[in-house]
mmCIF file of C-alpha atoms and ligand atoms in Angstrom:
data_model
loop_
_atom_site.group_PDB
_atom_site.id
_atom_site.type_symbol
_atom_site.label_atom_id
_atom_site.label_comp_id
_atom_site.label_asym_id
_atom_site.label_seq_id
_atom_site.Cartn_x
_atom_site.Cartn_y
_atom_site.Cartn_z
ATOM 1 C CA MET I 1 0.000 0.000 0.000
ATOM 2 C CA GLY I 2 1.439 3.392 -0.951
ATOM 3 C CA SER I 3 1.786 6.109 1.666
ATOM 4 C CA ALA I 4 0.339 9.539 1.076
ATOM 5 C CA PRO I 5 2.721 12.487 1.032
ATOM 6 C CA LYS I 6 0.537 14.562 3.317
ATOM 7 C CA SER I 7 -2.173 13.691 5.742
ATOM 8 C CA PRO I 8 -5.067 12.323 3.659
ATOM 9 C CA ARG I 9 -8.287 14.322 3.805
ATOM 10 C CA LEU I 10 -11.293 12.051 3.964
ATOM 11 C CA LEU I 11 -15.016 12.624 4.211
ATOM 12 C CA ILE I 12 -17.155 10.095 6.072
ATOM 13 C CA ILE I 13 -20.787 10.134 4.973
ATOM 14 C CA TYR I 14 -22.776 8.409 7.683
ATOM 15 C CA THR I 15 -26.124 7.262 6.314
ATOM 16 C CA GLY I 16 -27.009 4.806 9.113
ATOM 17 C CA GLY I 17 -27.212 1.032 9.373
ATOM 18 C CA THR I 18 -26.192 -1.418 12.064
ATOM 19 C CA ILE I 19 -22.666 -0.012 12.334
ATOM 20 C CA GLY I 20 -24.039 2.980 14.207
ATOM 21 C CA MET I 21 -26.787 1.330 16.191
ATOM 22 C CA ALA I 22 -27.134 0.446 19.858
ATOM 23 C CA GLU I 23 -29.474 -1.766 21.805
ATOM 24 C CA ASP I 24 -32.492 -0.041 23.273
ATOM 25 C CA PRO I 25 -32.165 -1.061 26.946
ATOM 26 C CA LYS I 26 -35.955 -1.339 27.301
ATOM 27 C CA THR I 27 -36.863 -3.352 24.205
ATOM 28 C CA GLY I 28 -33.540 -4.893 23.187
ATOM 29 C CA ALA I 29 -34.172 -3.693 19.605
ATOM 30 C CA LEU I 30 -31.399 -1.993 17.651
ATOM 31 C CA ILE I 31 -31.908 1.753 17.262
ATOM 32 C CA PRO I 32 -29.619 4.286 15.600
ATOM 33 C CA PHE I 33 -27.383 6.412 17.822
ATOM 34 C CA ASP I 34 -25.601 9.610 16.951
ATOM 35 C CA PHE I 35 -22.380 9.870 15.013
ATOM 36 C CA GLU I 36 -20.366 11.474 17.827
ATOM 37 C CA HIS I 37 -21.208 8.423 19.906
ATOM 38 C CA LEU I 38 -19.991 6.205 17.072
ATOM 39 C CA MET I 39 -16.699 8.102 16.854
ATOM 40 C CA GLN I 40 -16.168 7.973 20.626
ATOM 41 C CA ASN I 41 -16.360 4.207 20.325
ATOM 42 C CA VAL I 42 -13.498 4.126 17.821
ATOM 43 C CA PRO I 43 -10.717 6.190 19.427
ATOM 44 C CA LYS I 44 -8.189 4.321 17.253
ATOM 45 C CA ILE I 45 -9.275 6.453 14.284
ATOM 46 C CA GLY I 46 -7.208 9.280 15.746
ATOM 47 C CA GLN I 47 -4.094 7.133 15.463
ATOM 48 C CA LEU I 48 -4.470 6.996 11.675
ATOM 49 C CA GLY I 49 -3.384 10.629 11.510
ATOM 50 C CA TYR I 50 -5.909 11.458 8.803
ATOM 51 C CA ASP I 51 -7.777 14.706 8.452
ATOM 52 C CA ILE I 52 -11.377 13.416 8.675
ATOM 53 C CA SER I 53 -14.627 15.348 8.335
ATOM 54 C CA HIS I 54 -18.122 13.959 8.317
ATOM 55 C CA GLU I 55 -21.601 14.522 6.923
ATOM 56 C CA LEU I 56 -24.591 12.875 8.499
ATOM 57 C CA PHE I 57 -28.007 11.658 7.495
ATOM 58 C CA THR I 58 -30.431 12.888 10.143
ATOM 59 C CA PRO I 59 -31.971 10.715 11.340
ATOM 60 C CA PRO I 60 -29.687 7.829 10.347
ATOM 61 C CA LEU I 61 -31.426 5.396 8.005
ATOM 62 C CA ASP I 62 -31.960 1.705 8.216
ATOM 63 C CA SER I 63 -30.911 0.991 4.649
ATOM 64 C CA SER I 64 -34.215 -0.753 3.916
ATOM 65 C CA ASN I 65 -35.531 2.805 3.556
ATOM 66 C CA MET I 66 -32.868 3.865 1.040
ATOM 67 C CA ASN I 67 -34.187 5.226 -2.255
ATOM 68 C CA PRO I 68 -32.920 7.230 -5.258
ATOM 69 C CA ALA I 69 -33.386 10.539 -3.394
ATOM 70 C CA HIS I 70 -30.863 9.314 -0.808
ATOM 71 C CA TRP I 71 -28.436 8.265 -3.560
ATOM 72 C CA GLN I 72 -28.759 11.761 -4.985
ATOM 73 C CA HIS I 73 -27.981 13.208 -1.563
ATOM 74 C CA ILE I 74 -24.852 11.056 -1.213
ATOM 75 C CA CYS I 75 -23.760 12.112 -4.722
ATOM 76 C CA ARG I 76 -24.357 15.787 -3.871
ATOM 77 C CA LEU I 77 -22.127 15.485 -0.781
ATOM 78 C CA ILE I 78 -19.406 13.822 -2.860
ATOM 79 C CA GLU I 79 -19.666 16.392 -5.633
ATOM 80 C CA ASP I 80 -19.597 19.314 -3.171
ATOM 81 C CA GLY I 81 -16.555 17.880 -1.400
ATOM 82 C CA TYR I 82 -14.814 16.501 -4.474
ATOM 83 C CA ASP I 83 -12.020 19.076 -4.618
ATOM 84 C CA SER I 84 -11.560 19.222 -0.849
ATOM 85 C CA TYR I 85 -11.168 15.512 -0.085
ATOM 86 C CA ASP I 86 -8.872 12.728 -1.241
ATOM 87 C CA GLY I 87 -11.480 10.057 -0.671
ATOM 88 C CA PHE I 88 -14.940 9.253 0.639
ATOM 89 C CA VAL I 89 -16.141 6.578 3.053
ATOM 90 C CA VAL I 90 -19.872 5.918 3.075
ATOM 91 C CA LEU I 91 -21.221 4.160 6.178
ATOM 92 C CA HIS I 92 -24.337 2.298 5.155
ATOM 93 C CA GLY I 93 -26.609 -0.531 6.262
ATOM 94 C CA THR I 94 -25.762 -3.847 4.688
ATOM 95 C CA ASP I 95 -29.271 -4.709 3.494
ATOM 96 C CA THR I 96 -29.282 -2.459 0.429
ATOM 97 C CA MET I 97 -25.590 -1.594 0.278
ATOM 98 C CA ALA I 98 -25.109 -3.397 -3.045
ATOM 99 C CA TYR I 99 -27.932 -1.336 -4.620
ATOM 100 C CA THR I 100 -26.418 1.929 -3.386
ATOM 101 C CA ALA I 101 -22.940 0.900 -4.523
ATOM 102 C CA SER I 102 -24.305 0.029 -7.971
ATOM 103 C CA ALA I 103 -26.347 3.226 -8.246
ATOM 104 C CA LEU I 104 -23.419 5.442 -7.225
ATOM 105 C CA SER I 105 -21.144 3.729 -9.740
ATOM 106 C CA PHE I 106 -23.461 4.805 -12.560
ATOM 107 C CA MET I 107 -24.249 8.259 -11.176
ATOM 108 C CA LEU I 108 -20.652 9.343 -10.408
ATOM 109 C CA GLN I 109 -19.309 9.597 -13.935
ATOM 110 C CA GLY I 110 -15.597 10.262 -14.390
ATOM 111 C CA LEU I 111 -14.937 9.341 -10.743
ATOM 112 C CA ASP I 112 -11.209 9.501 -10.070
ATOM 113 C CA LYS I 113 -11.225 9.185 -6.273
ATOM 114 C CA PRO I 114 -12.160 6.377 -3.897
ATOM 115 C CA VAL I 115 -15.733 5.985 -2.752
ATOM 116 C CA VAL I 116 -15.535 3.137 -0.229
ATOM 117 C CA ILE I 117 -18.782 1.876 1.237
ATOM 118 C CA THR I 118 -18.833 -0.133 4.426
ATOM 119 C CA GLY I 119 -21.033 -1.090 7.365
ATOM 120 C CA SER I 120 -21.154 -3.972 9.793
ATOM 121 C CA GLN I 121 -23.121 -6.945 11.020
ATOM 122 C CA LEU I 122 -22.783 -5.956 14.689
ATOM 123 C CA PRO I 123 -22.873 -2.393 15.997
ATOM 124 C CA ILE I 124 -19.702 -0.595 17.020
ATOM 125 C CA GLY I 125 -20.144 -0.328 20.756
ATOM 126 C CA GLU I 126 -20.979 -3.990 21.278
ATOM 127 C CA ILE I 127 -18.173 -5.920 22.919
ATOM 128 C CA ARG I 128 -17.756 -8.318 19.989
ATOM 129 C CA GLU I 129 -18.263 -6.549 16.692
ATOM 130 C CA ASP I 130 -16.970 -6.096 13.155
ATOM 131 C CA GLY I 131 -17.717 -2.391 12.728
ATOM 132 C CA THR I 132 -14.470 -0.987 14.118
ATOM 133 C CA GLU I 133 -12.290 -3.029 11.803
ATOM 134 C CA ASN I 134 -14.518 -2.400 8.791
ATOM 135 C CA LEU I 135 -14.496 1.353 9.388
ATOM 136 C CA ILE I 136 -10.736 1.599 9.938
ATOM 137 C CA THR I 137 -10.000 -0.585 6.909
ATOM 138 C CA ALA I 138 -12.332 1.477 4.724
ATOM 139 C CA LEU I 139 -10.541 4.649 5.815
ATOM 140 C CA GLN I 140 -7.144 3.115 5.027
ATOM 141 C CA ILE I 141 -8.352 1.995 1.608
ATOM 142 C CA ALA I 142 -9.750 5.455 0.871
ATOM 143 C CA ALA I 143 -6.386 6.954 1.875
ATOM 144 C CA ALA I 144 -4.231 4.491 -0.087
ATOM 145 C CA ARG I 145 -2.160 5.917 -2.920
ATOM 146 C CA HIS I 146 -0.172 4.278 -5.638
ATOM 147 C CA GLU I 147 3.521 4.314 -4.726
ATOM 148 C CA ASP I 148 4.747 5.306 -8.187
ATOM 149 C CA THR I 149 2.045 7.612 -9.491
ATOM 150 C CA GLY I 150 0.780 9.078 -6.219
ATOM 151 C CA ARG I 151 -2.746 8.628 -7.565
ATOM 152 C CA PRO I 152 -5.491 7.148 -5.400
ATOM 153 C CA MET I 153 -5.282 3.365 -5.484
ATOM 154 C CA VAL I 154 -9.076 3.037 -5.796
ATOM 155 C CA ARG I 155 -10.778 5.238 -8.371
ATOM 156 C CA GLU I 156 -14.211 3.684 -8.318
ATOM 157 C CA VAL I 157 -17.121 2.830 -6.009
ATOM 158 C CA ALA I 158 -16.208 -0.214 -3.921
ATOM 159 C CA ILE I 159 -17.551 -2.165 -0.965
ATOM 160 C CA SER I 160 -15.034 -2.943 1.769
ATOM 161 C CA PHE I 161 -16.331 -5.614 4.115
ATOM 162 C CA GLY I 162 -14.589 -8.207 6.247
ATOM 163 C CA ARG I 163 -11.571 -9.544 4.411
ATOM 164 C CA PHE I 164 -12.338 -8.216 0.943
ATOM 165 C CA LEU I 165 -12.735 -5.130 -1.181
ATOM 166 C CA TRP I 166 -15.269 -5.712 -3.941
ATOM 167 C CA ARG I 167 -16.324 -3.681 -6.966
ATOM 168 C CA GLY I 168 -19.548 -2.031 -5.832
ATOM 169 C CA ASN I 169 -21.629 -2.846 -8.894
ATOM 170 C CA ARG I 170 -20.512 -6.503 -8.871
ATOM 171 C CA SER I 171 -21.412 -7.078 -5.225
ATOM 172 C CA THR I 172 -24.290 -8.843 -3.544
ATOM 173 C CA LYS I 173 -25.172 -9.315 0.107
ATOM 174 C CA VAL I 174 -24.805 -13.053 0.699
ATOM 175 C CA SER I 175 -25.272 -13.450 4.436
ATOM 176 C CA SER I 176 -27.322 -11.826 7.153
ATOM 177 C CA THR I 177 -25.025 -13.230 9.847
ATOM 178 C CA ASP I 178 -21.528 -13.882 8.488
ATOM 179 C CA PHE I 179 -18.870 -11.198 8.917
ATOM 180 C CA GLY I 180 -18.103 -11.739 5.246
ATOM 181 C CA ALA I 181 -21.527 -10.422 4.252
ATOM 182 C CA PHE I 182 -20.682 -9.553 0.640
ATOM 183 C CA ARG I 183 -19.392 -11.288 -2.420
ATOM 184 C CA SER I 184 -18.872 -10.627 -6.042
ATOM 185 C CA PHE I 185 -19.287 -13.922 -7.829
ATOM 186 C CA ASN I 186 -18.448 -12.728 -11.307
ATOM 187 C CA TYR I 187 -15.490 -10.469 -10.573
ATOM 188 C CA PRO I 188 -12.511 -11.167 -8.310
ATOM 189 C CA PRO I 189 -11.798 -9.061 -5.211
ATOM 190 C CA LEU I 190 -10.123 -5.700 -5.766
ATOM 191 C CA ALA I 191 -8.159 -6.240 -2.567
ATOM 192 C CA LYS I 192 -7.714 -8.873 0.109
ATOM 193 C CA MET I 193 -7.269 -7.891 3.690
ATOM 194 C CA ASP I 194 -5.081 -10.057 5.895
ATOM 195 C CA LEU I 195 -1.991 -8.800 7.707
ATOM 196 C CA HIS I 196 -1.837 -6.228 4.910
ATOM 197 C CA ILE I 197 -4.239 -4.654 2.490
ATOM 198 C CA ARG I 198 -3.243 -6.308 -0.781
ATOM 199 C CA PHE I 199 -4.681 -4.578 -3.841
ATOM 200 C CA ASP I 200 -5.027 -6.445 -7.112
ATOM 201 C CA GLU I 201 -4.024 -3.562 -9.318
ATOM 202 C CA ASP I 202 -4.981 -5.281 -12.568
ATOM 203 C CA ARG I 203 -8.571 -5.574 -11.344
ATOM 204 C CA LEU I 204 -9.055 -1.972 -10.310
ATOM 205 C CA LEU I 205 -10.963 0.313 -12.645
ATOM 206 C CA THR I 206 -9.081 3.072 -14.431
ATOM 207 C CA PRO I 207 -11.198 6.063 -15.449
ATOM 208 C CA GLN I 208 -11.609 6.207 -19.219
ATOM 209 C CA SER I 209 -10.945 9.928 -19.473
ATOM 210 C CA GLU I 210 -9.255 12.592 -17.384
ATOM 211 C CA GLY I 211 -12.434 14.686 -17.433
ATOM 212 C CA PRO I 212 -14.048 16.229 -14.345
ATOM 213 C CA LEU I 213 -16.542 14.412 -12.127
ATOM 214 C CA GLN I 214 -19.997 14.636 -13.634
ATOM 215 C CA VAL I 215 -22.935 13.482 -11.611
ATOM 216 C CA ALA I 216 -25.913 11.986 -13.421
ATOM 217 C CA TYR I 217 -28.469 12.812 -10.743
ATOM 218 C CA GLU I 218 -31.633 11.682 -12.497
ATOM 219 C CA MET I 219 -32.773 8.158 -11.706
ATOM 220 C CA ASP I 220 -36.026 6.990 -13.295
ATOM 221 C CA ASP I 221 -37.928 4.714 -10.917
ATOM 222 C CA ALA I 222 -40.346 3.449 -13.611
ATOM 223 C CA VAL I 223 -38.620 0.063 -13.576
ATOM 224 C CA SER I 224 -39.391 -3.245 -11.937
ATOM 225 C CA VAL I 225 -38.159 -6.782 -11.312
ATOM 226 C CA ALA I 226 -40.134 -9.897 -12.328
ATOM 227 C CA PHE I 227 -39.039 -13.134 -10.682
ATOM 228 C CA ILE I 228 -40.077 -16.260 -12.537
ATOM 229 C CA TYR I 229 -40.594 -19.644 -10.880
ATOM 230 C CA PRO I 230 -42.016 -23.027 -11.841
ATOM 231 C CA GLY I 231 -45.796 -22.591 -11.875
ATOM 232 C CA ILE I 232 -45.868 -18.868 -12.679
ATOM 233 C CA THR I 233 -49.104 -18.021 -14.479
ATOM 234 C CA GLU I 234 -50.179 -15.537 -17.094
ATOM 235 C CA ARG I 235 -52.582 -13.837 -14.694
ATOM 236 C CA VAL I 236 -49.728 -13.159 -12.251
ATOM 237 C CA LEU I 237 -47.151 -11.942 -14.758
ATOM 238 C CA ALA I 238 -49.346 -10.088 -17.270
ATOM 239 C CA PRO I 239 -50.198 -7.075 -15.044
ATOM 240 C CA GLN I 240 -46.552 -6.560 -14.186
ATOM 241 C CA LEU I 241 -45.468 -6.491 -17.810
ATOM 242 C CA ALA I 242 -48.472 -4.489 -18.991
ATOM 243 C CA SER I 243 -48.214 -1.751 -16.364
ATOM 244 C CA LYS I 244 -48.132 1.710 -17.903
ATOM 245 C CA GLU I 245 -46.038 2.788 -14.899
ATOM 246 C CA VAL I 246 -43.114 0.689 -16.008
ATOM 247 C CA LYS I 247 -40.639 1.379 -18.828
ATOM 248 C CA GLY I 248 -38.330 -1.530 -18.165
ATOM 249 C CA VAL I 249 -38.312 -4.864 -16.363
ATOM 250 C CA ILE I 250 -35.463 -7.013 -15.059
ATOM 251 C CA LEU I 251 -36.580 -10.603 -15.683
ATOM 252 C CA ARG I 252 -34.983 -12.978 -13.168
ATOM 253 C CA THR I 253 -34.625 -16.220 -15.093
ATOM 254 C CA PHE I 254 -33.325 -19.716 -14.424
ATOM 255 C CA GLY I 255 -29.734 -20.871 -14.925
ATOM 256 C CA ALA I 256 -28.076 -19.536 -18.048
ATOM 257 C CA GLY I 257 -31.050 -17.263 -18.722
ATOM 258 C CA ASN I 258 -33.831 -19.771 -19.332
ATOM 259 C CA ALA I 259 -37.574 -19.385 -18.906
ATOM 260 C CA PRO I 260 -40.735 -21.329 -19.774
ATOM 261 C CA THR I 261 -41.398 -21.696 -23.478
ATOM 262 C CA GLU I 262 -45.169 -21.866 -23.084
ATOM 263 C CA PRO I 263 -46.790 -19.725 -25.794
ATOM 264 C CA TRP I 264 -48.498 -17.354 -23.336
ATOM 265 C CA PHE I 265 -45.155 -16.523 -21.746
ATOM 266 C CA THR I 266 -43.311 -15.733 -24.960
ATOM 267 C CA ARG I 267 -46.338 -13.838 -26.282
ATOM 268 C CA LEU I 268 -46.498 -11.629 -23.182
ATOM 269 C CA LEU I 269 -42.836 -10.740 -23.396
ATOM 270 C CA ALA I 270 -42.938 -10.099 -27.133
ATOM 271 C CA LYS I 271 -45.957 -7.807 -26.645
ATOM 272 C CA ALA I 272 -44.235 -5.821 -23.880
ATOM 273 C CA ALA I 273 -41.045 -5.509 -25.944
ATOM 274 C CA LYS I 274 -43.050 -4.371 -28.982
ATOM 275 C CA GLU I 275 -44.727 -1.711 -26.832
ATOM 276 C CA GLY I 276 -41.260 -0.285 -26.144
ATOM 277 C CA LYS I 277 -40.574 -1.825 -22.739
ATOM 278 C CA VAL I 278 -36.981 -2.836 -22.176
ATOM 279 C CA ILE I 279 -36.855 -6.342 -20.734
ATOM 280 C CA VAL I 280 -33.481 -7.505 -19.481
ATOM 281 C CA ASN I 281 -32.677 -11.120 -18.765
ATOM 282 C CA VAL I 282 -30.708 -11.589 -15.503
ATOM 283 C CA THR I 283 -30.164 -15.019 -13.993
ATOM 284 C CA GLN I 284 -31.372 -15.964 -10.533
ATOM 285 C CA CYS I 285 -28.033 -17.753 -10.017
ATOM 286 C CA PRO I 286 -25.601 -15.777 -7.883
ATOM 287 C CA ALA I 287 -22.665 -16.817 -10.106
ATOM 288 C CA GLY I 288 -22.406 -17.025 -13.892
ATOM 289 C CA GLY I 289 -24.652 -15.226 -16.300
ATOM 290 C CA VAL I 290 -27.028 -15.323 -19.229
ATOM 291 C CA GLU I 291 -25.997 -17.233 -22.331
ATOM 292 C CA GLU I 292 -29.034 -16.854 -24.531
ATOM 293 C CA LYS I 293 -28.030 -19.207 -27.286
ATOM 294 C CA ARG I 294 -27.101 -22.085 -24.973
ATOM 295 C CA TYR I 295 -30.619 -23.516 -24.685
ATOM 296 C CA ALA I 296 -33.687 -23.150 -26.867
ATOM 297 C CA THR I 297 -35.531 -21.771 -23.819
ATOM 298 C CA GLY I 298 -33.142 -18.828 -23.596
ATOM 299 C CA ASP I 299 -33.105 -18.342 -27.332
ATOM 300 C CA ALA I 300 -36.901 -17.963 -27.307
ATOM 301 C CA LEU I 301 -36.520 -14.973 -24.976
ATOM 302 C CA ALA I 302 -34.054 -13.303 -27.332
ATOM 303 C CA GLU I 303 -36.498 -13.911 -30.196
ATOM 304 C CA ALA I 304 -39.217 -12.183 -28.174
ATOM 305 C CA GLY I 305 -37.035 -9.070 -27.867
ATOM 306 C CA VAL I 306 -35.601 -9.671 -24.399
ATOM 307 C CA VAL I 307 -32.117 -8.228 -23.950
ATOM 308 C CA SER I 308 -29.336 -10.230 -22.271
ATOM 309 C CA GLY I 309 -28.099 -8.863 -18.953
ATOM 310 C CA LEU I 310 -25.013 -11.089 -19.346
ATOM 311 C CA ASP I 311 -23.360 -11.520 -15.928
ATOM 312 C CA MET I 312 -24.781 -8.434 -14.219
ATOM 313 C CA THR I 313 -26.171 -8.682 -10.703
ATOM 314 C CA CYS I 314 -29.817 -7.788 -10.307
ATOM 315 C CA GLU I 315 -28.750 -4.797 -8.192
ATOM 316 C CA ALA I 316 -26.539 -3.503 -10.995
ATOM 317 C CA ALA I 317 -29.075 -4.179 -13.758
ATOM 318 C CA LEU I 318 -31.904 -2.433 -11.923
ATOM 319 C CA THR I 319 -29.967 0.689 -10.949
ATOM 320 C CA LYS I 320 -28.339 0.865 -14.373
ATOM 321 C CA MET I 321 -31.762 0.878 -15.993
ATOM 322 C CA MET I 322 -32.898 3.632 -13.597
ATOM 323 C CA HIS I 323 -29.809 5.598 -14.602
ATOM 324 C CA LEU I 324 -30.171 5.060 -18.358
ATOM 325 C CA PHE I 325 -33.870 6.005 -18.452
ATOM 326 C CA GLY I 326 -33.072 8.853 -16.037
ATOM 327 C CA SER I 327 -30.534 10.160 -18.556
ATOM 328 C CA GLY I 328 -33.374 10.563 -21.069
ATOM 329 C CA LEU I 329 -32.336 7.739 -23.397
ATOM 330 C CA SER I 330 -34.861 6.079 -25.697
ATOM 331 C CA PRO I 331 -35.863 2.440 -25.069
ATOM 332 C CA SER I 332 -33.637 1.237 -27.910
ATOM 333 C CA GLN I 333 -30.673 3.188 -26.535
ATOM 334 C CA VAL I 334 -31.351 1.828 -23.048
ATOM 335 C CA ALA I 335 -31.518 -1.706 -24.469
ATOM 336 C CA ARG I 336 -28.187 -1.197 -26.228
ATOM 337 C CA TYR I 337 -26.341 0.192 -23.188
ATOM 338 C CA MET I 338 -27.716 -2.546 -20.933
ATOM 339 C CA THR I 339 -25.451 -4.987 -22.806
ATOM 340 C CA GLU I 340 -22.361 -2.733 -22.697
ATOM 341 C CA PRO I 341 -20.183 -2.131 -19.624
ATOM 342 C CA ILE I 342 -20.355 1.499 -18.532
ATOM 343 C CA ALA I 343 -18.793 1.231 -15.065
ATOM 344 C CA GLY I 344 -17.159 -2.211 -15.011
ATOM 345 C CA GLU I 345 -20.454 -3.914 -14.143
ATOM 346 C CA LEU I 346 -20.522 -6.662 -16.765
ATOM 347 C CA THR I 347 -18.430 -8.987 -18.869
ATOM 348 C CA ARG I 348 -19.181 -8.946 -22.582
ATOM 349 C CA GLU I 349 -19.843 -12.187 -24.435
ATOM 350 C CA ASP I 350 -16.287 -12.086 -25.818
ATOM 351 C CA GLY I 351 -14.943 -11.992 -22.247
ATOM 352 C CA THR I 352 -13.899 -8.319 -22.231
ATOM 353 C CA GLN I 353 -15.118 -6.010 -19.514
ATOM 354 C CA SER I 354 -13.598 -2.603 -19.847
ATOM 355 C CA SER I 355 -15.981 0.282 -20.472
HETATM 356 N N1 LIG P 1 -31.104 -3.329 8.622
HETATM 357 C C1 LIG P 1 -29.722 -2.884 8.626
HETATM 358 C C2 LIG P 1 -29.549 -1.970 7.434
HETATM 359 O O1 LIG P 1 -29.362 -2.397 6.351
HETATM 360 C C3 LIG P 1 -28.822 -4.028 8.556
HETATM 361 C C4 LIG P 1 -27.365 -3.673 8.556
HETATM 362 O O2 LIG P 1 -26.926 -2.570 8.616
HETATM 363 O O3 LIG P 1 -26.579 -4.618 8.500
HETATM 364 O O4 LIG P 1 -29.607 -0.793 7.581
#
């Protein structure tokens, strides 16, 4: 890990989540406590020698309540502080962390500084907990600089949790109890944390241009997710696909992107696609991706006008669609960009992944 020439200036954005919670003595339930309290519980932060400021969500949010307006607020804080800070650490609940990480990766265009998101399974302040280590590690990652170039080591949105640093838009929450709560099944870790923080430099994203940070604030929430399962019926699926409120649907399919080939199913999808809805095929499997041509069942979806989401996570596909429609693109443009990497979120069919 490179050492910074001067004391790194970091901004902590505290949105809420378990990391900053405490047990209500009366009910035993976890309730958010204030940030100063959180900091008092981690006196070791002072030993890092960093120049740290903070911005708070008031009240702190359980991340189940996160929505695009909150993502916009986080982006605003990053944009406002972009020239003043070397890096950003976002403290966030684990439940929807992968959605926020994905959304920020699409919204923060031209990002050239670290945005490291972390949280914990147990609150800082409990005797046995993972929050202290996660917070300190996230700060160290946000402060890390390349030894030769002096540039920030991480120039993308990443999730630091437990022993790994993951690309934000490749991550998924995999456990509600394990201290390794996140994984990226289709992209290797950006760093491994053991005695040292070991970055895998070849895996880290390099910004495509040297341009300034540009924030794409608009997120269109006229999107939805349809989960298919054996026994799904036309009367259940039809209203979801026909809804006038929805411009695009992430279709969670089986295996390599397969779905029933019953005529009603294909007809429904073809009708929705013809009406200009963008339907993106994303597998229900945590690892691997959609290979439309592998089985006739997947091929039928492509024939009906369904677009392959390749190896994107559902979190990435959904927030990417919100971003693309939010940017004012037409359905055919959205469909095209859904199959192209724009922030390192997918691997193309030919195996390449750079934007
Ligand atoms: N419900 C909490 C949240 O996501 C869980 C956590 O932080 O781990 O905000």
